[in-house]
Amino acid sequence: MITVNINGVERQVPEGTTILQAARALDVSIPTLCYHPWLKPFGACRICTVQVQRPRGYELLTACNTPCEEGMVIRTDTDNVRQARRVVLELMLARWPNVPVLQQLAAELGVEKPRFRSEFCDEDPEACILCLRCVRICEEVVGASAIGYEDRGIKRRVVTPFNRESEACVACGACAQVCLTHHIKFEPEDYRGKPPEFLLGPNTAIFIPTPQAVPKVPRIDPEACIHFKTNGCQKCVEVCEAKAVNHEMTDQEIEIEVGQILLATGYELFDASVMSQYGYGRLDNVYSALDIERMLNATGPTGGRVLLKNGQPPRAVAIIHCVGSRDENYQRYCSRVCCMYALKFAHLIKERCPEAEVYDFYIDMRAFGKGYEEFYSRVLHEGTNVIRGKVAEVVQAGWSKQDEGTLLVRCEDTLIGRFREIPVDMVILCNAIVPQRDAERVARLFGLSRSPDGFFLERHPKLDPVATSTDGLFVAGCAQGPKDIPDSVAQASAAAARMLATIAKGVVEIDPVRAEINEEFCSGCRVCNALCPYSAIEYLADKNVSRVNSALCKGCGTCVAACPAGAITGYGFNDRQIQAELEGLLAVR
Amino acid sequence: MKEQERFEPRIIGFLCNWCAYTGADLAGVSRMKSAPNVRVLRLMCSGRVDPTFVLRAFQLGADGVLVAGCHPGDCHYQEGNYKALRRTLLLKRVLRQFGIDERRLRLEWISASEGEKFARVANEFTEEIRALGPLELTAALETGPALELEEVRA
Ligand SMILES: Cc1cc2nc3c(=O)[nH]c(=O)nc-3n(C[C@H](O)[C@H](O)[C@H](O)COP(=O)(O)OP(=O)(O)OC[C@H]3O[C@@H](n4cnc5c(N)ncnc54)[C@H](O)[C@@H]3O)c2cc1C
Ligand code: SF4
Ligand code: SF4
Ligand code: FES
Ligand code: FES
């Protein structure tokens, strides 16, 4: 530790501390421009000039890059200091008279009218003032070194190599972030290809997925994180006091032994861009139902406000039911939840944008649950316009200035038997609920069947709606078919109860359908050994016979049908029983 | 054609428990029209269909035999249906040797959700067998000693 004296106050600081750091620790303010706490001190702008007492007089030094020395006496508030800073600023203003940061500093330091004017004067308020924070952050923190400077003295300029689009740039925007004059601007197409002003998802590299996330910890998106592109940055590691950020973490495969499994893998939303007539992904302000769920959410990107892309509230909103549901070309089934959430949207939009007209286009209104029909009539009384008819298309309203951003919904109103065109500025599509895209693979994995709509098949639609044809495997929720939250919860509770019952019992009952080998008839040919899909048949070399391990045998009967000696009996389905059945079946003409 | 003259084939359907039988059940639950000529015999898996069962069915007077299991890859016991496929192809050759038209034996994959397919197969197959007419057994099969299952296995 060394002792310094700043403006008459003594302070102990660790060795290597700069004057600027020591001053800031004492709440003594020193103006800076080229300094940035993440960067190595640079000392280019000289605005941070301070006065250091020396045995014979004093010395003017830059605070940001001068280390403290034992017994140093520093003054930041003398006329000399103020004068020096004013001159620095006047010289800068001579070149860049209109840059706001400089003007603001000038006002603070009492520079009224600069005395000089450079012949290289740049009137641009967003001119580069050559603090080079951008070049330095790109090299020192990001690690990309995608920009640098060329030439010297008055001609110095910040450029990319060879003035071409830099391949080294990782589009992190750090340079624009530290730029003092907005000379560098960051206009990203978001990496998911969406405009940045209206992102319905996370827009930083490290984020907590949702406020209700379990576990509630931030995670890093490796596609956005700078560290995975340049090996640099890791600012999050530096600031995390708990030392919890670990960029080395990778996906892990964990094996857990279980006796029962509940499949609740849910649904996916039908991709509405396939139905190009509705313009999803093509026209601005056409949203999927889940986009709108995000928007309506108080913790969502708009804080729960309903907004158009231009940040204005909509004047008229169309909600289109059955997008991809009840449609011979896509899904034939009804997605079951859309009518009700569409009414929920209508209600919430009316609540948040009381001025907006809401048009709800439906084929049939399916308000099937407890309290649902009542909710429907409430929404009607709130003034939502419901129109019975399938929307034919959504188009851009026109090309005049006045029509800009408005959409036209074309549809047949089947209740009045007329074709209608309704101008709106926001369209919400109620996408069908479809099986997860990996449902086929999951079904194979668990030996499950799927119904024609692609959802997992229950053992029996009425008598056993939560079990499946595979023992110990249960289904619940939208994995089994479209349903709302109350129904999903009911089904999941039933499944959980079934599983608990088995656990409580402590024993598993297995089907008595099993194969057994009569050792007297078995010739030891071992044909059956290789056939059994469960390797349940072992060969006893000493006796030269095969034997079925009845705990492993599942009773398929393949070996029974194959044994050339007829030595295997399939209990429940033995040859005599089947014979008798055949005789019985064919006894009557 | 007059009512009593119409030939009603007798068909045995060996259906596996997990797919084809459930599919047939679904056809019933969904009130689909399927020919009553198919008399269903449930087995755990199409792999359990011993070729002698098929021959025995013909011997006992069946005009056609349908073997139906899960789609390839879907068998509840992983690969029973592949074994059924192999056996059926061989069995068709044997049938020819007995003078039985191989079209009288049919193998189908019907999943638990394909009630509609079960009904269609049952109807089609019934019509096909109706067109082939009643099965005339050769003397060899009527008394074939190889088929005396009971003797061998009791
Ligand atoms: C726009 C919209 C609005 C809705 N509004 C309402 C409403 O207001 N009220 C209401 O009652 N219902 C509403 N619903 C319906 C509701 O979303 C569903 O009923 C509910 O989400 C079903 O829950 P679930 O657990 O079955 O499936 P999901 O919520 O889909 O959950 C399935 C989970 O499994 C995970 N998963 C998938 N595959 C795998 C795998 N292979 N391995 C591990 N995990 C996997 C998924 O990531 C997901 O977290 C709405 C639906 C939509 C589309
Ligand atoms: S290393 Fe940390 S701070 Fe840097 S980009 Fe990645 S997540 Fe963000
Ligand atoms: S019945 Fe099937 S599972 Fe059992 S021993 Fe025979 S081949 Fe294996
Ligand atoms: S801030 Fe110290 S020289 Fe620029
Ligand atoms: S269980 Fe259906 S064919 Fe094997």
mmCIF file of N, CA and C in Angstrom, chain A residues 288-357:
data_model
loop_
_atom_site.group_PDB
_atom_site.id
_atom_site.type_symbol
_atom_site.label_atom_id
_atom_site.label_comp_id
_atom_site.label_asym_id
_atom_site.label_seq_id
_atom_site.Cartn_x
_atom_site.Cartn_y
_atom_site.Cartn_z
ATOM 1 N N SER A 288 -48.020 -14.935 -34.924
ATOM 2 C CA SER A 288 -48.570 -16.219 -34.505
ATOM 3 C C SER A 288 -49.104 -16.048 -33.089
ATOM 4 N N ALA A 289 -49.927 -17.000 -32.680
ATOM 5 C CA ALA A 289 -50.547 -16.896 -31.364
ATOM 6 C C ALA A 289 -49.491 -16.858 -30.253
ATOM 7 N N LEU A 290 -48.400 -17.598 -30.442
ATOM 8 C CA LEU A 290 -47.386 -17.606 -29.373
ATOM 9 C C LEU A 290 -46.623 -16.287 -29.326
ATOM 10 N N ASP A 291 -46.417 -15.637 -30.502
ATOM 11 C CA ASP A 291 -45.815 -14.301 -30.504
ATOM 12 C C ASP A 291 -46.662 -13.377 -29.621
ATOM 13 N N ILE A 292 -47.973 -13.481 -29.804
ATOM 14 C CA ILE A 292 -48.878 -12.590 -29.067
ATOM 15 C C ILE A 292 -48.894 -12.937 -27.578
ATOM 16 N N GLU A 293 -48.797 -14.234 -27.270
ATOM 17 C CA GLU A 293 -48.693 -14.614 -25.854
ATOM 18 C C GLU A 293 -47.498 -13.913 -25.214
ATOM 19 N N ARG A 294 -46.373 -13.873 -25.939
ATOM 20 C CA ARG A 294 -45.176 -13.203 -25.429
ATOM 21 C C ARG A 294 -45.453 -11.723 -25.239
ATOM 22 N N MET A 295 -46.125 -11.137 -26.242
ATOM 23 C CA MET A 295 -46.360 -9.699 -26.192
ATOM 24 C C MET A 295 -47.311 -9.332 -25.053
ATOM 25 N N LEU A 296 -48.301 -10.178 -24.828
ATOM 26 C CA LEU A 296 -49.285 -9.861 -23.793
ATOM 27 C C LEU A 296 -48.730 -10.101 -22.395
ATOM 28 N N ASN A 297 -47.622 -10.814 -22.328
ATOM 29 C CA ASN A 297 -47.068 -11.171 -21.032
ATOM 30 C C ASN A 297 -46.424 -9.958 -20.366
ATOM 31 N N ALA A 298 -46.768 -9.736 -19.121
ATOM 32 C CA ALA A 298 -46.251 -8.564 -18.416
ATOM 33 C C ALA A 298 -44.728 -8.573 -18.340
ATOM 34 N N THR A 299 -44.122 -9.759 -18.414
ATOM 35 C CA THR A 299 -42.661 -9.820 -18.368
ATOM 36 C C THR A 299 -42.074 -9.968 -19.767
ATOM 37 N N GLY A 300 -42.910 -9.815 -20.793
ATOM 38 C CA GLY A 300 -42.441 -9.962 -22.167
ATOM 39 C C GLY A 300 -41.706 -8.724 -22.644
ATOM 40 N N PRO A 301 -41.327 -8.720 -23.920
ATOM 41 C CA PRO A 301 -40.473 -7.652 -24.450
ATOM 42 C C PRO A 301 -41.143 -6.279 -24.478
ATOM 43 N N THR A 302 -42.473 -6.250 -24.518
ATOM 44 C CA THR A 302 -43.136 -4.948 -24.552
ATOM 45 C C THR A 302 -43.765 -4.630 -23.195
ATOM 46 N N GLY A 303 -43.432 -5.445 -22.208
ATOM 47 C CA GLY A 303 -44.007 -5.224 -20.881
ATOM 48 C C GLY A 303 -45.514 -5.414 -20.867
ATOM 49 N N GLY A 304 -46.010 -6.236 -21.784
ATOM 50 C CA GLY A 304 -47.440 -6.523 -21.795
ATOM 51 C C GLY A 304 -48.251 -5.576 -22.661
ATOM 52 N N ARG A 305 -47.584 -4.577 -23.280
ATOM 53 C CA ARG A 305 -48.338 -3.674 -24.139
ATOM 54 C C ARG A 305 -48.490 -4.284 -25.524
ATOM 55 N N VAL A 306 -49.631 -4.004 -26.173
ATOM 56 C CA VAL A 306 -49.852 -4.491 -27.527
ATOM 57 C C VAL A 306 -49.372 -3.404 -28.477
ATOM 58 N N LEU A 307 -48.340 -3.735 -29.249
ATOM 59 C CA LEU A 307 -47.719 -2.720 -30.095
ATOM 60 C C LEU A 307 -47.491 -3.240 -31.503
ATOM 61 N N LEU A 308 -47.578 -2.328 -32.445
ATOM 62 C CA LEU A 308 -47.198 -2.647 -33.819
ATOM 63 C C LEU A 308 -45.681 -2.548 -33.928
ATOM 64 N N LYS A 309 -45.158 -2.939 -35.092
ATOM 65 C CA LYS A 309 -43.709 -2.888 -35.273
ATOM 66 C C LYS A 309 -43.178 -1.473 -35.120
ATOM 67 N N ASN A 310 -43.992 -0.471 -35.460
ATOM 68 C CA ASN A 310 -43.515 0.913 -35.363
ATOM 69 C C ASN A 310 -43.679 1.485 -33.950
ATOM 70 N N GLY A 311 -44.060 0.619 -33.008
ATOM 71 C CA GLY A 311 -44.156 1.077 -31.630
ATOM 72 C C GLY A 311 -45.488 1.716 -31.260
ATOM 73 N N GLN A 312 -46.392 1.840 -32.245
ATOM 74 C CA GLN A 312 -47.705 2.427 -31.972
ATOM 75 C C GLN A 312 -48.694 1.334 -31.566
ATOM 76 N N PRO A 313 -49.708 1.686 -30.776
ATOM 77 C CA PRO A 313 -50.755 0.693 -30.510
ATOM 78 C C PRO A 313 -51.614 0.495 -31.769
ATOM 79 N N PRO A 314 -52.143 -0.711 -31.976
ATOM 80 C CA PRO A 314 -52.944 -0.945 -33.180
ATOM 81 C C PRO A 314 -54.305 -0.253 -33.082
ATOM 82 N N ARG A 315 -54.865 0.061 -34.255
ATOM 83 C CA ARG A 315 -56.214 0.631 -34.274
ATOM 84 C C ARG A 315 -57.250 -0.443 -34.546
ATOM 85 N N ALA A 316 -56.851 -1.465 -35.295
ATOM 86 C CA ALA A 316 -57.786 -2.562 -35.568
ATOM 87 C C ALA A 316 -57.006 -3.864 -35.656
ATOM 88 N N VAL A 317 -57.524 -4.887 -34.980
ATOM 89 C CA VAL A 317 -56.818 -6.164 -34.911
ATOM 90 C C VAL A 317 -57.732 -7.272 -35.418
ATOM 91 N N ALA A 318 -57.189 -8.131 -36.284
ATOM 92 C CA ALA A 318 -57.947 -9.304 -36.735
ATOM 93 C C ALA A 318 -57.379 -10.533 -36.059
ATOM 94 N N ILE A 319 -58.256 -11.380 -35.520
ATOM 95 C CA ILE A 319 -57.825 -12.662 -34.947
ATOM 96 C C ILE A 319 -58.426 -13.749 -35.822
ATOM 97 N N ILE A 320 -57.571 -14.599 -36.373
ATOM 98 C CA ILE A 320 -58.045 -15.622 -37.309
ATOM 99 C C ILE A 320 -57.944 -16.996 -36.667
ATOM 100 N N HIS A 321 -59.075 -17.664 -36.505
ATOM 101 C CA HIS A 321 -59.114 -18.997 -35.888
ATOM 102 C C HIS A 321 -58.692 -20.074 -36.889
ATOM 103 N N CYS A 322 -58.457 -21.267 -36.353
ATOM 104 C CA CYS A 322 -58.304 -22.481 -37.181
ATOM 105 C C CYS A 322 -57.261 -22.348 -38.288
ATOM 106 N N VAL A 323 -56.099 -21.761 -37.990
ATOM 107 C CA VAL A 323 -55.053 -21.670 -39.007
ATOM 108 C C VAL A 323 -54.304 -23.007 -39.036
ATOM 109 N N GLY A 324 -54.632 -23.821 -40.025
ATOM 110 C CA GLY A 324 -54.025 -25.149 -40.133
ATOM 111 C C GLY A 324 -54.796 -26.219 -39.379
ATOM 112 N N SER A 325 -55.861 -25.846 -38.672
ATOM 113 C CA SER A 325 -56.721 -26.844 -38.026
ATOM 114 C C SER A 325 -58.016 -26.952 -38.830
ATOM 115 N N ARG A 326 -58.684 -28.086 -38.721
ATOM 116 C CA ARG A 326 -59.973 -28.314 -39.382
ATOM 117 C C ARG A 326 -59.861 -27.965 -40.855
ATOM 118 N N ASP A 327 -58.730 -28.415 -41.431
ATOM 119 C CA ASP A 327 -58.443 -28.031 -42.801
ATOM 120 C C ASP A 327 -57.918 -29.287 -43.508
ATOM 121 N N GLU A 328 -58.609 -29.712 -44.548
ATOM 122 C CA GLU A 328 -58.241 -30.945 -45.260
ATOM 123 C C GLU A 328 -56.789 -30.914 -45.734
ATOM 124 N N ASN A 329 -56.256 -29.718 -45.998
ATOM 125 C CA ASN A 329 -54.903 -29.629 -46.540
ATOM 126 C C ASN A 329 -53.825 -29.725 -45.471
ATOM 127 N N TYR A 330 -54.184 -29.492 -44.221
ATOM 128 C CA TYR A 330 -53.172 -29.493 -43.174
ATOM 129 C C TYR A 330 -53.567 -30.473 -42.074
ATOM 130 N N GLN A 331 -54.183 -29.990 -41.007
ATOM 131 C CA GLN A 331 -54.636 -30.912 -39.963
ATOM 132 C C GLN A 331 -56.156 -31.000 -40.040
ATOM 133 N N ARG A 332 -56.662 -32.230 -40.021
ATOM 134 C CA ARG A 332 -58.117 -32.361 -40.130
ATOM 135 C C ARG A 332 -58.790 -32.105 -38.786
ATOM 136 N N TYR A 333 -57.995 -32.268 -37.698
ATOM 137 C CA TYR A 333 -58.628 -32.181 -36.391
ATOM 138 C C TYR A 333 -58.772 -30.739 -35.895
ATOM 139 N N CYS A 334 -59.574 -30.605 -34.846
ATOM 140 C CA CYS A 334 -59.730 -29.313 -34.184
ATOM 141 C C CYS A 334 -58.672 -29.215 -33.084
ATOM 142 N N SER A 335 -57.975 -28.091 -33.005
ATOM 143 C CA SER A 335 -56.899 -27.959 -32.013
ATOM 144 C C SER A 335 -57.413 -27.634 -30.615
ATOM 145 N N ARG A 336 -58.703 -27.460 -30.524
ATOM 146 C CA ARG A 336 -59.384 -27.466 -29.235
ATOM 147 C C ARG A 336 -59.172 -26.252 -28.337
ATOM 148 N N VAL A 337 -57.984 -25.658 -28.323
ATOM 149 C CA VAL A 337 -57.772 -24.557 -27.383
ATOM 150 C C VAL A 337 -57.862 -23.180 -28.045
ATOM 151 N N CYS A 338 -57.815 -23.148 -29.388
ATOM 152 C CA CYS A 338 -57.663 -21.862 -30.083
ATOM 153 C C CYS A 338 -58.858 -20.936 -29.870
ATOM 154 N N CYS A 339 -60.086 -21.451 -29.976
ATOM 155 C CA CYS A 339 -61.251 -20.579 -29.826
ATOM 156 C C CYS A 339 -61.169 -19.828 -28.508
ATOM 157 N N MET A 340 -60.833 -20.562 -27.452
ATOM 158 C CA MET A 340 -60.846 -19.922 -26.140
ATOM 159 C C MET A 340 -59.694 -18.942 -25.973
ATOM 160 N N TYR A 341 -58.482 -19.300 -26.466
ATOM 161 C CA TYR A 341 -57.413 -18.311 -26.280
ATOM 162 C C TYR A 341 -57.602 -17.121 -27.216
ATOM 163 N N ALA A 342 -58.292 -17.344 -28.362
ATOM 164 C CA ALA A 342 -58.592 -16.218 -29.256
ATOM 165 C C ALA A 342 -59.497 -15.222 -28.520
ATOM 166 N N LEU A 343 -60.480 -15.764 -27.792
ATOM 167 C CA LEU A 343 -61.370 -14.882 -27.033
ATOM 168 C C LEU A 343 -60.590 -14.182 -25.918
ATOM 169 N N LYS A 344 -59.630 -14.916 -25.338
ATOM 170 C CA LYS A 344 -58.773 -14.316 -24.312
ATOM 171 C C LYS A 344 -57.995 -13.139 -24.914
ATOM 172 N N PHE A 345 -57.441 -13.357 -26.125
ATOM 173 C CA PHE A 345 -56.714 -12.271 -26.794
ATOM 174 C C PHE A 345 -57.635 -11.067 -26.997
ATOM 175 N N ALA A 346 -58.856 -11.341 -27.507
ATOM 176 C CA ALA A 346 -59.801 -10.257 -27.793
ATOM 177 C C ALA A 346 -60.042 -9.446 -26.517
ATOM 178 N N HIS A 347 -60.239 -10.186 -25.426
ATOM 179 C CA HIS A 347 -60.510 -9.539 -24.145
ATOM 180 C C HIS A 347 -59.317 -8.687 -23.706
ATOM 181 N N LEU A 348 -58.113 -9.245 -23.797
ATOM 182 C CA LEU A 348 -56.928 -8.520 -23.320
ATOM 183 C C LEU A 348 -56.600 -7.321 -24.211
ATOM 184 N N ILE A 349 -56.830 -7.463 -25.513
ATOM 185 C CA ILE A 349 -56.547 -6.330 -26.408
ATOM 186 C C ILE A 349 -57.522 -5.200 -26.127
ATOM 187 N N LYS A 350 -58.788 -5.568 -25.930
ATOM 188 C CA LYS A 350 -59.788 -4.547 -25.571
ATOM 189 C C LYS A 350 -59.387 -3.837 -24.274
ATOM 190 N N GLU A 351 -58.825 -4.613 -23.362
ATOM 191 C CA GLU A 351 -58.453 -4.040 -22.074
ATOM 192 C C GLU A 351 -57.260 -3.084 -22.220
ATOM 193 N N ARG A 352 -56.287 -3.490 -23.059
ATOM 194 C CA ARG A 352 -55.049 -2.695 -23.142
ATOM 195 C C ARG A 352 -55.090 -1.631 -24.219
ATOM 196 N N CYS A 353 -55.892 -1.812 -25.247
ATOM 197 C CA CYS A 353 -56.052 -0.776 -26.277
ATOM 198 C C CYS A 353 -57.544 -0.528 -26.441
ATOM 199 N N PRO A 354 -58.165 0.188 -25.525
ATOM 200 C CA PRO A 354 -59.627 0.329 -25.559
ATOM 201 C C PRO A 354 -60.136 0.943 -26.865
ATOM 202 N N GLU A 355 -59.242 1.680 -27.548
ATOM 203 C CA GLU A 355 -59.659 2.329 -28.784
ATOM 204 C C GLU A 355 -59.754 1.348 -29.955
ATOM 205 N N ALA A 356 -59.059 0.212 -29.835
ATOM 206 C CA ALA A 356 -58.923 -0.669 -30.998
ATOM 207 C C ALA A 356 -60.189 -1.479 -31.257
ATOM 208 N N GLU A 357 -60.489 -1.652 -32.554
ATOM 209 C CA GLU A 357 -61.550 -2.575 -32.956
ATOM 210 C C GLU A 357 -60.934 -3.972 -33.027
#
